[in-house]
Amino acid sequence: MRILSLRALITSRGMKVKVLCRNPDDYVRETTRDIQRVPRNYDPTIHPFEVSREYTRALNATKLERIFAKPFVASLDGHRDGINCLAKHAKTLSVVLSGACDGEVKIWNLSKRECMRTIQAHEGFVRGICSRFCGSSFFTVGDDKTVKQWNMEPPGRGLQEEPLNTILGKAVYTGIDHHQTEGTFATCGQTVDIWDEQRSSPIRSFSWGVDSFSCVRYNPVETELLASCASDRSIILYDMRESAPLKKIIMQLRSNTLCWNPMEAYNFTCSNEDYNLYTYDMRRLDVPVTVHMDHVSAVLDVDYSPTGKEFVSASFDKTIRIFPKNSGHSREVYHTKRMQHVICVKWSADNKYILSGSDEMNIRLWKANASEKLGLLTPREKAALNYNQKLRDKFQHHPQVRRIARHRHLPRDLFKQKRELREMKEARRRKAQNVRKHSKPGSVPLVTEKEKHVVSVVE
Amino acid sequence: MRGWEACLSSSGRRDLLLRLLAGSRSVNERKSRKYTTKMAAPGGEAQTTAHVGKRRKRPRRYWEQTSKKYNSGGKSSDGAKQKAKKRRGDRRKKRKGGLSGEVESEDPKLCEQTQETGKKDNSGEKSSDGPKQKAKRRRVDRRKKRKGNLTVKVVSEDTSKKDNDGEKSVDGTKDTADENATKRSDAKFISGKVDPFPGEAPIPEERLRKFQRGNKFVVPEEIRSKLKDTLAKSQEAADLAQTQAARYDLLLTEDAGFLEGDEGEDTCTISQDDIAEAVDITSGSKYFNLRLTQFGPYRLDYSRTGRHLLLAGRRGHVTCIEWQTKNLMCEMNVMETVKDIKWLHSEAMFAVAQKKWLYIYDSNGTELHCIKKFNDVLRMQFLPYHFLLATASATGFLQYLDVSVGKEVAAINTKLGRLDVMAQNPYNAVIHLGHPNGTVSLWSPNQKEPLVKMLCHRGGVRSLTVDRTGTYMVTSGLDRKLKVYDIRAFKPLNSYFLPAGASCLSLSQRGLLSASTGDIVQVYRDVWGSGPMTKPYMAHRVRGTVWGVGYCPFEDVLGVGHAEGFTSMIVPGAGEPNFDALDMNPYRSTKQRQEWEVKALLEKVQPELISLDPGLLGKVDKATFEQKHKERVETLGYDPLAVEKFKPRMRKRGRSAAGAVEKRKKKVAHEDQRDVIRKSVKERMEKEKEKKRKDSAKEQLGEKTALDRFKK
């Protein structure tokens, strides 16, 4: 007898036959406690319409993303005046410090969403606040021409809130930032001053024919470098070890604040009065790397995400926008009915949340990724989210998917203003084009959007 | 009989383990060994053919019943399990012994011999073609070379087996990977030999090609480096997916069926009774007849899982059967002529085209809808991924019903008369209609005109069908011809003359064609093969004139509806042996079905996406501006960018003369041409200058002489 293959039978007539006959035990789970058996066959012929089905999935994923985009997490209320400045705790994720226009400083616990401590720090505005790198104390500056150092720990029961140190200055200080690793800090006001924590007078003082500064920031990597925004439309770079400033860019309008990119620390972004943000490369200041447009009013504050891939900006137009670092337009806009002019904004150190302080005395907590699900995810959830993300990426250029993914609701006024600005811009462009057309060739050079805003660079 | 089945399949599993572990034995060798060791006489009671009308006590599930039979020896399920465990252990012991013995005695000659027999076995099933054989030989060589490692592998396997006494599941790739890893490391450790075949085992080209999507993209040199990186990465990911899918093919458990006659014997002479007798009883019971003489002739439809069967007699008899268990789900007489019947997306609902209107019933026979928008329907097709029910009516209308929302998607007046020949292309969801004038037209719901119209027969088209890869269409006409077309190129491939012509055509998942002539059903193989098809693969005479044929998905079964009832035929090699449970699972539970339904509804493909090329969405739209503009003009009805040519009004004089007004309106004359004019003037000036310069140079050189022409 010849040997035959599995389940083939030889009949008396000599034919060979094999018929499909499956044993159900191979395909059905044994008990209800088992997981279901799922035999797969990846043969493309039994999976027709794979592109269209994947597209449908991508469309669904995009729609779901928009459905779940509920970025607002919490509102922290308690201040009795507009919030003027915010600071992150250097070591603890859940602690945030805020200073208000009535001189009050509050320390918040984000996980409980409550105020842990209230200090009447200054008379008049609290202009700047920053935490020491070790997180044991923090500094505030205010309109009362003082710099105060406070203990992060609350005083014992029955004791008064007293600053650890108080420095009386000659002029109003408008901003403060602490060194990354050493006991020095920088303030700005009429000059940019470098202070040693142990001394009551600045160890160095920079000025470059400027009357007042609005912001000073240490570079997070090259820790001796500083940048400041001045009211004469300039941004000035300093080296702490030298006696004179390094460089100055003069722009067409004033910059309000700036923030260094924590990952590529040669880049910084400044928020400007002309509704735009500008990212500069420190090594090449004559042209900004990117101009970020979308706001319809002056931009007041900017902060980078700890990954350095995105930054958030706060504007006078009552919105917060999130920009990818190299994109000219924002990927996200946050607004609520009650949020007024946003004065300050911070991106949390775990890259998940955004904090905004606004005029109407509230600090708001937002998700950095609007549709993200908070809390622990099961592995299956994670896999599903990753898959959806990949699908969205894959089909992002399809018109339907793009339309849904890009759609954001804006308040009516904002929407109109945006349209108006676009028209104005278009008109200006058209006019420039016409002028160029009717002038002697070469006499009216083509100026790019990037070049337009820089007046000069002074060494 | 079940016991025997289970035994075989578990041996199949063990066999898989072996394959994974040793990787050295050829498929046929394996099979043969198993056959000799494991072949047991099939026992168990014979099943009698059940009549539909006779209602038996319904078992809870099809497989539960059989498993009970299997367990009947043991007292409790626990006992049975213990036994199974013991048996498995025994088998393992046996295998180990056998394997090591084999390894010792193995010499290339013996191996070659077994290979040879294996080849012979297979030769009947597949026509021998050059490259395949070559690849096979190469594989065999590789295996032979690898045999050196086998002893080591076995040893390592032993040690690992001792460590964990419990039985291992075999149906995961991870296990294989782990074992491979241990094998490799152990191999180095124990014998100190170096693996002569490092890295992963190569995958045959053919299998890789099966999983290839589109052509490989050649990255041009001049593109940006960032884009180049992205492209390279995506290509890498695609390659990985392809190789993994191809590798997974190894783990497919089932093999397709086949039928081979004795030497010199045609398979078409083998009767169904012989086949049913020869195969195991479960399979044998798939050949049965239902004598339903009263309300015939019958049309039929299998559900997509292949478990449920719908029968509709023309005189109103509608039944719904779980055909393997012969469990009757519903039976009724709608007291009207029934033209056609079709399952909707799951076995919970079906549509019946009755005398006047289209009705939808659930599986209990409750009427859910009567859709009066769809009248005089003759034929229906259900597009499962679009949830569309396409109907062709006697009035010449092709209508699409979206069954997920219950809306009519499109109603197309074909203007081609009575539509009683219809098929769908499962590859791109295009509907094919056959017409009395011999043409076949292709339709999508998005277009009022046919996508394609092709003249196929000299007489009317009687029947047509399309294969599942969307490559071939088979038609039969009143000219008694059976024609095969390549519908990607719209070219005829083969044409056969059938003495009586074919009335009903159907293609199976693996490409077997069934054609019925009168009361004979013939099954053909290799219809689109290169050689001419001379004899049918199988033939069977039923009791009455055939009215409808259809293959059961994932089974080797052909259902034939005829005037005297219904016949279920065994056609070995018809069904796809390995199903994908996430797509269609014949063994799914209610919960799984519900889950599947939700997922399927979520990824319902919109009817707008139906076109001849289903992959169109994944391609780059290279429509040029001109094309887009042309389309725009077509949709708008006028050209929005057209500049109207100025036609002067005939006025005599004055400032307001039409020409003067036009001139004034333009403000600057020829503004748009200024740059061009300026440029051309500049060029002309330069040319003139050049000319002058040359002339002056010539003058300087002096008079021309006759010898100048030899100068360069």
Short mmCIF file of N, CA and C in Angstrom, two decimals, chain A residues 1-31 36-53 55-57 60 326 380 395 398 434 437-439 441, chain B residues 2 6 8-9 31-32 35 63 121 210-211 213 248 252-260 262 265 270 274 278-280 283 286 385-386 426-429 468-469 554 556 570 572 575-583 587 589 592 602-605 617-618 671:
data_model
loop_
_atom_site.label_atom_id
_atom_site.label_comp_id
_atom_site.label_asym_id
_atom_site.label_seq_id
_atom_site.Cartn_x
_atom_site.Cartn_y
_atom_site.Cartn_z
N MET A 1 0.85 -1.20 0.00
CA MET A 1 0.00 0.00 0.00
C MET A 1 0.88 1.24 0.00
N ARG A 2 0.52 2.17 -0.86
CA ARG A 2 1.33 3.38 -0.91
C ARG A 2 0.98 4.29 0.25
N ILE A 3 2.01 4.98 0.63
CA ILE A 3 1.80 5.85 1.79
C ILE A 3 1.21 7.18 1.31
N LEU A 4 0.22 7.61 1.99
CA LEU A 4 -0.48 8.82 1.56
C LEU A 4 -0.38 9.92 2.60
N SER A 5 -0.79 11.06 2.17
CA SER A 5 -0.71 12.19 3.09
C SER A 5 -1.89 12.18 4.05
N LEU A 6 -1.84 13.09 4.93
CA LEU A 6 -2.79 13.18 6.03
C LEU A 6 -4.24 13.18 5.55
N ARG A 7 -5.00 12.34 6.14
CA ARG A 7 -6.44 12.29 5.93
C ARG A 7 -6.84 11.98 4.49
N ALA A 8 -5.93 11.56 3.70
CA ALA A 8 -6.31 11.13 2.36
C ALA A 8 -6.59 9.64 2.44
N LEU A 9 -7.56 9.21 1.75
CA LEU A 9 -7.96 7.82 1.88
C LEU A 9 -7.86 7.12 0.54
N ILE A 10 -7.50 5.86 0.61
CA ILE A 10 -7.50 5.03 -0.59
C ILE A 10 -8.75 4.17 -0.54
N THR A 11 -9.50 4.25 -1.53
CA THR A 11 -10.68 3.39 -1.55
C THR A 11 -10.33 2.10 -2.27
N SER A 12 -11.28 1.22 -2.29
CA SER A 12 -11.06 -0.06 -2.95
C SER A 12 -10.82 0.15 -4.44
N ARG A 13 -11.37 1.29 -4.96
CA ARG A 13 -11.19 1.53 -6.40
C ARG A 13 -9.82 2.10 -6.71
N GLY A 14 -9.11 2.53 -5.67
CA GLY A 14 -7.77 3.03 -5.92
C GLY A 14 -7.69 4.53 -6.06
N MET A 15 -8.81 5.18 -5.92
CA MET A 15 -8.72 6.65 -6.01
C MET A 15 -8.26 7.20 -4.66
N LYS A 16 -7.75 8.43 -4.75
CA LYS A 16 -7.31 9.09 -3.53
C LYS A 16 -8.17 10.33 -3.34
N VAL A 17 -8.66 10.50 -2.15
CA VAL A 17 -9.51 11.65 -1.92
C VAL A 17 -9.24 12.22 -0.54
N LYS A 18 -9.23 13.54 -0.51
CA LYS A 18 -9.15 14.20 0.78
C LYS A 18 -10.13 15.35 0.78
N VAL A 19 -10.92 15.43 1.80
CA VAL A 19 -11.93 16.48 1.89
C VAL A 19 -11.63 17.30 3.13
N LEU A 20 -11.87 18.59 3.03
CA LEU A 20 -11.68 19.47 4.19
C LEU A 20 -12.58 19.01 5.31
N CYS A 21 -11.99 18.75 6.45
CA CYS A 21 -12.81 18.36 7.59
C CYS A 21 -12.11 18.87 8.83
N ARG A 22 -12.65 19.90 9.42
CA ARG A 22 -11.97 20.50 10.55
C ARG A 22 -12.51 19.91 11.84
N ASN A 23 -11.60 19.80 12.77
CA ASN A 23 -12.03 19.38 14.09
C ASN A 23 -12.39 20.63 14.88
N PRO A 24 -13.62 20.75 15.30
CA PRO A 24 -14.01 21.98 16.00
C PRO A 24 -13.19 22.24 17.25
N ASP A 25 -12.65 21.19 17.84
CA ASP A 25 -11.84 21.40 19.04
C ASP A 25 -10.62 22.26 18.77
N ASP A 26 -10.18 22.27 17.53
CA ASP A 26 -9.02 23.10 17.20
C ASP A 26 -9.37 24.57 17.06
N TYR A 27 -10.63 24.86 16.96
CA TYR A 27 -11.04 26.23 16.64
C TYR A 27 -11.88 26.89 17.73
N VAL A 28 -12.34 26.07 18.67
CA VAL A 28 -13.18 26.63 19.72
C VAL A 28 -12.46 26.46 21.05
N ARG A 29 -12.58 27.45 21.89
CA ARG A 29 -11.91 27.36 23.19
C ARG A 29 -12.51 26.22 24.00
N GLU A 30 -11.69 25.67 24.89
CA GLU A 30 -12.15 24.51 25.63
C GLU A 30 -13.14 24.88 26.71
N THR A 31 -12.80 25.90 27.48
CA THR A 31 -13.72 26.33 28.53
C THR A 31 -14.01 27.81 28.34
N GLN A 36 -10.71 33.27 23.40
CA GLN A 36 -11.18 32.69 22.14
C GLN A 36 -9.99 32.40 21.23
N ARG A 37 -10.12 31.33 20.50
CA ARG A 37 -9.06 31.04 19.53
C ARG A 37 -9.33 31.85 18.26
N VAL A 38 -8.28 32.46 17.80
CA VAL A 38 -8.44 33.28 16.60
C VAL A 38 -7.39 32.87 15.58
N PRO A 39 -7.66 31.84 14.79
CA PRO A 39 -6.70 31.49 13.75
C PRO A 39 -6.67 32.57 12.68
N ARG A 40 -5.48 32.93 12.26
CA ARG A 40 -5.38 33.99 11.25
C ARG A 40 -4.87 33.43 9.93
N ASN A 41 -5.26 34.10 8.88
CA ASN A 41 -4.69 33.81 7.57
C ASN A 41 -4.52 35.15 6.88
N TYR A 42 -3.28 35.50 6.62
CA TYR A 42 -3.02 36.85 6.12
C TYR A 42 -3.06 36.95 4.60
N ASP A 43 -3.56 35.92 3.97
CA ASP A 43 -3.62 35.93 2.51
C ASP A 43 -4.41 37.14 2.01
N PRO A 44 -3.80 37.98 1.17
CA PRO A 44 -4.49 39.21 0.74
C PRO A 44 -5.81 38.94 0.01
N THR A 45 -5.93 37.76 -0.60
CA THR A 45 -7.17 37.54 -1.37
C THR A 45 -8.38 37.37 -0.47
N ILE A 46 -8.18 36.96 0.78
CA ILE A 46 -9.36 36.90 1.65
C ILE A 46 -9.52 38.15 2.49
N HIS A 47 -8.74 39.16 2.17
CA HIS A 47 -8.94 40.47 2.81
C HIS A 47 -9.10 41.53 1.74
N PRO A 48 -10.20 41.56 1.06
CA PRO A 48 -10.34 42.55 0.00
C PRO A 48 -10.56 43.95 0.56
N PHE A 49 -10.46 44.93 -0.29
CA PHE A 49 -10.71 46.35 0.03
C PHE A 49 -9.84 46.83 1.18
N GLU A 50 -8.60 46.37 1.24
CA GLU A 50 -7.82 46.73 2.41
C GLU A 50 -7.54 48.23 2.48
N VAL A 51 -7.35 48.85 1.35
CA VAL A 51 -7.06 50.30 1.39
C VAL A 51 -8.30 51.07 1.83
N SER A 52 -9.44 50.74 1.24
CA SER A 52 -10.64 51.51 1.60
C SER A 52 -11.05 51.26 3.05
N ARG A 53 -10.84 50.02 3.50
CA ARG A 53 -11.20 49.75 4.89
C ARG A 53 -10.27 50.47 5.85
N TYR A 55 -8.73 53.19 5.19
CA TYR A 55 -9.10 54.61 5.09
C TYR A 55 -10.29 54.90 5.99
N THR A 56 -11.28 54.00 5.96
CA THR A 56 -12.46 54.19 6.80
C THR A 56 -12.05 54.19 8.27
N ARG A 57 -11.16 53.29 8.60
CA ARG A 57 -10.68 53.26 9.98
C ARG A 57 -9.98 54.56 10.34
N ASN A 60 -12.47 57.19 10.94
CA ASN A 60 -13.10 57.01 12.24
C ASN A 60 -12.16 57.45 13.36
N ASN A 326 8.79 73.78 14.64
CA ASN A 326 9.21 74.25 13.31
C ASN A 326 8.05 74.49 12.36
N ARG A 380 -4.06 46.87 25.74
CA ARG A 380 -4.89 46.85 24.54
C ARG A 380 -5.29 48.26 24.15
N PHE A 395 -2.97 58.62 6.66
CA PHE A 395 -3.97 59.21 5.77
C PHE A 395 -4.14 60.71 6.00
N HIS A 398 -5.22 63.04 3.10
CA HIS A 398 -6.48 62.87 2.38
C HIS A 398 -7.42 64.00 2.79
N ASN A 434 2.34 94.94 -6.74
CA ASN A 434 2.07 95.98 -7.74
C ASN A 434 3.19 97.00 -7.80
N LYS A 437 5.97 95.61 -9.62
CA LYS A 437 5.72 95.47 -11.05
C LYS A 437 5.95 96.79 -11.78
N HIS A 438 5.63 97.85 -11.10
CA HIS A 438 5.70 99.16 -11.77
C HIS A 438 6.96 99.92 -11.42
N SER A 439 7.90 99.24 -10.81
CA SER A 439 9.15 99.92 -10.51
C SER A 439 10.25 99.37 -11.40
N PRO A 441 13.13 97.26 -12.43
CA PRO A 441 13.45 95.92 -11.94
C PRO A 441 14.64 95.95 -11.00
N ARG B 2 -15.47 10.73 15.58
CA ARG B 2 -14.92 11.99 16.05
C ARG B 2 -13.56 11.78 16.70
N ALA B 6 -10.19 13.73 16.05
CA ALA B 6 -9.46 14.51 17.05
C ALA B 6 -8.04 14.00 17.16
N LEU B 8 -6.28 12.63 14.92
CA LEU B 8 -5.48 13.09 13.79
C LEU B 8 -5.07 14.53 13.97
N SER B 9 -6.01 15.33 14.38
CA SER B 9 -5.69 16.75 14.44
C SER B 9 -4.68 17.02 15.54
N LYS B 31 4.02 13.69 6.74
CA LYS B 31 2.67 13.18 6.57
C LYS B 31 2.68 11.67 6.54
N SER B 32 3.59 11.15 5.78
CA SER B 32 3.61 9.71 5.60
C SER B 32 3.86 9.03 6.94
N TYR B 35 0.86 9.07 8.99
CA TYR B 35 -0.18 8.19 8.48
C TYR B 35 0.07 6.78 8.98
N TRP B 63 -20.52 21.65 17.52
CA TRP B 63 -19.30 20.98 17.95
C TRP B 63 -19.45 20.35 19.33
N ASP B 121 3.31 11.64 -4.54
CA ASP B 121 1.98 11.85 -3.97
C ASP B 121 1.39 13.16 -4.43
N LYS B 210 3.33 36.55 -2.84
CA LYS B 210 1.90 36.45 -2.51
C LYS B 210 1.49 37.62 -1.60
N PHE B 211 2.42 38.06 -0.76
CA PHE B 211 2.06 39.10 0.20
C PHE B 211 2.55 40.48 -0.22
N ARG B 213 2.47 44.03 -1.75
CA ARG B 213 1.47 45.05 -2.08
C ARG B 213 2.11 46.08 -2.97
N TYR B 248 4.38 33.47 8.46
CA TYR B 248 3.21 32.97 9.18
C TYR B 248 2.51 31.88 8.39
N LEU B 252 -0.13 27.81 9.08
CA LEU B 252 -1.50 27.49 8.69
C LEU B 252 -1.72 25.99 8.88
N THR B 253 -2.82 25.63 9.50
CA THR B 253 -2.96 24.26 9.97
C THR B 253 -3.56 23.32 8.94
N GLU B 254 -4.46 23.83 8.13
CA GLU B 254 -5.21 22.91 7.26
C GLU B 254 -4.62 22.89 5.86
N ASP B 255 -4.80 21.73 5.20
CA ASP B 255 -4.42 21.63 3.79
C ASP B 255 -5.68 21.45 2.97
N ALA B 256 -5.59 21.90 1.74
CA ALA B 256 -6.77 21.82 0.87
C ALA B 256 -7.04 20.36 0.49
N GLY B 257 -8.28 20.09 0.15
CA GLY B 257 -8.66 18.74 -0.24
C GLY B 257 -8.27 18.45 -1.69
N PHE B 258 -8.35 17.20 -2.09
CA PHE B 258 -8.08 16.86 -3.49
C PHE B 258 -8.74 15.53 -3.81
N LEU B 259 -8.81 15.25 -5.06
CA LEU B 259 -9.38 13.99 -5.52
C LEU B 259 -8.53 13.50 -6.68
N GLU B 260 -8.05 12.27 -6.58
CA GLU B 260 -7.25 11.70 -7.67
C GLU B 260 -7.81 10.33 -8.01
N ASP B 262 -7.64 6.53 -9.94
CA ASP B 262 -6.64 5.49 -10.13
C ASP B 262 -5.95 5.77 -11.46
N GLU B 265 -7.83 6.47 -14.69
CA GLU B 265 -9.23 6.70 -14.36
C GLU B 265 -9.50 8.19 -14.30
N ILE B 270 -15.90 9.29 -10.97
CA ILE B 270 -16.10 8.89 -9.58
C ILE B 270 -17.41 9.48 -9.09
N ASP B 274 -19.38 7.10 -4.04
CA ASP B 274 -18.05 6.55 -3.79
C ASP B 274 -17.25 7.48 -2.90
N ALA B 278 -15.84 6.86 0.78
CA ALA B 278 -14.40 6.82 1.00
C ALA B 278 -13.95 7.74 2.13
N VAL B 279 -14.56 8.90 2.21
CA VAL B 279 -14.07 9.85 3.20
C VAL B 279 -14.65 9.52 4.57
N ASP B 280 -14.17 10.25 5.57
CA ASP B 280 -14.68 10.00 6.92
C ASP B 280 -16.16 10.38 7.00
N SER B 283 -17.39 14.05 6.83
CA SER B 283 -17.34 14.61 5.48
C SER B 283 -18.35 13.91 4.60
N LYS B 286 -21.75 15.20 4.27
CA LYS B 286 -21.96 16.46 3.55
C LYS B 286 -22.55 16.22 2.16
N TYR B 385 -18.71 44.12 2.46
CA TYR B 385 -17.88 45.15 3.08
C TYR B 385 -18.52 46.53 2.93
N HIS B 386 -19.49 46.65 2.05
CA HIS B 386 -20.15 47.93 1.86
C HIS B 386 -21.54 47.93 2.48
N PRO B 426 -15.94 40.14 -6.28
CA PRO B 426 -15.63 40.28 -4.85
C PRO B 426 -14.40 41.13 -4.60
N TYR B 427 -13.61 41.35 -5.62
CA TYR B 427 -12.36 42.11 -5.47
C TYR B 427 -12.63 43.61 -5.40
N ASN B 428 -13.57 44.09 -6.23
CA ASN B 428 -13.79 45.54 -6.23
C ASN B 428 -15.25 45.94 -6.09
N ALA B 429 -16.12 44.97 -5.78
CA ALA B 429 -17.53 45.25 -5.51
C ALA B 429 -18.26 45.85 -6.71
N ARG B 468 -12.51 35.29 -6.97
CA ARG B 468 -12.40 36.18 -5.82
C ARG B 468 -11.21 37.12 -5.89
N THR B 469 -10.24 36.82 -6.77
CA THR B 469 -9.14 37.78 -6.91
C THR B 469 -9.50 38.89 -7.89
N PHE B 554 -15.38 27.91 2.72
CA PHE B 554 -14.54 27.19 3.68
C PHE B 554 -14.91 25.71 3.81
N ASP B 556 -15.58 21.90 1.34
CA ASP B 556 -15.49 21.28 0.02
C ASP B 556 -16.88 20.84 -0.42
N ILE B 570 -20.12 16.79 -2.60
CA ILE B 570 -18.75 16.96 -2.10
C ILE B 570 -17.84 17.24 -3.29
N PRO B 572 -14.01 17.88 -3.54
CA PRO B 572 -12.73 18.05 -2.83
C PRO B 572 -11.89 19.13 -3.48
N GLY B 575 -12.94 24.45 -1.25
CA GLY B 575 -12.97 25.51 -0.24
C GLY B 575 -11.59 25.93 0.23
N GLU B 576 -11.53 27.16 0.72
CA GLU B 576 -10.31 27.70 1.31
C GLU B 576 -10.10 26.96 2.64
N PRO B 577 -8.95 26.31 2.81
CA PRO B 577 -8.79 25.52 4.03
C PRO B 577 -8.58 26.35 5.29
N ASN B 578 -7.92 27.48 5.16
CA ASN B 578 -7.61 28.26 6.36
C ASN B 578 -8.37 29.57 6.35
N PHE B 579 -9.29 29.69 7.28
CA PHE B 579 -10.05 30.94 7.34
C PHE B 579 -9.35 31.92 8.27
N ASP B 580 -9.72 33.16 8.16
CA ASP B 580 -9.20 34.18 9.07
C ASP B 580 -10.32 34.53 10.04
N ALA B 581 -10.08 34.25 11.30
CA ALA B 581 -11.18 34.38 12.27
C ALA B 581 -11.61 35.82 12.46
N LEU B 582 -10.74 36.77 12.17
CA LEU B 582 -11.15 38.16 12.33
C LEU B 582 -11.99 38.62 11.15
N ASP B 583 -11.93 37.86 10.08
CA ASP B 583 -12.75 38.23 8.92
C ASP B 583 -14.03 37.40 8.93
N TYR B 587 -16.68 29.11 13.21
CA TYR B 587 -16.90 28.58 14.55
C TYR B 587 -17.18 29.68 15.57
N SER B 589 -18.80 32.28 18.14
CA SER B 589 -19.91 32.23 19.08
C SER B 589 -20.77 33.47 18.86
N GLN B 592 -18.89 36.56 19.72
CA GLN B 592 -17.91 36.90 18.68
C GLN B 592 -18.61 37.50 17.47
N LEU B 602 -18.38 49.51 11.77
CA LEU B 602 -17.52 50.68 11.94
C LEU B 602 -16.65 50.90 10.71
N GLU B 603 -16.21 49.81 10.11
CA GLU B 603 -15.36 50.01 8.94
C GLU B 603 -16.11 49.73 7.65
N LYS B 604 -17.35 50.06 7.66
CA LYS B 604 -18.14 49.93 6.44
C LYS B 604 -17.58 50.86 5.37
N VAL B 605 -17.31 50.31 4.23
CA VAL B 605 -16.74 51.13 3.16
C VAL B 605 -17.88 51.89 2.48
N LEU B 617 -7.42 54.57 -3.67
CA LEU B 617 -7.31 55.52 -2.57
C LEU B 617 -5.89 55.59 -2.02
N GLY B 618 -5.14 54.53 -2.22
CA GLY B 618 -3.79 54.51 -1.67
C GLY B 618 -2.75 55.05 -2.64
N GLU B 671 -0.34 95.11 -20.16
CA GLU B 671 0.35 94.99 -18.89
C GLU B 671 0.91 93.59 -18.68
#
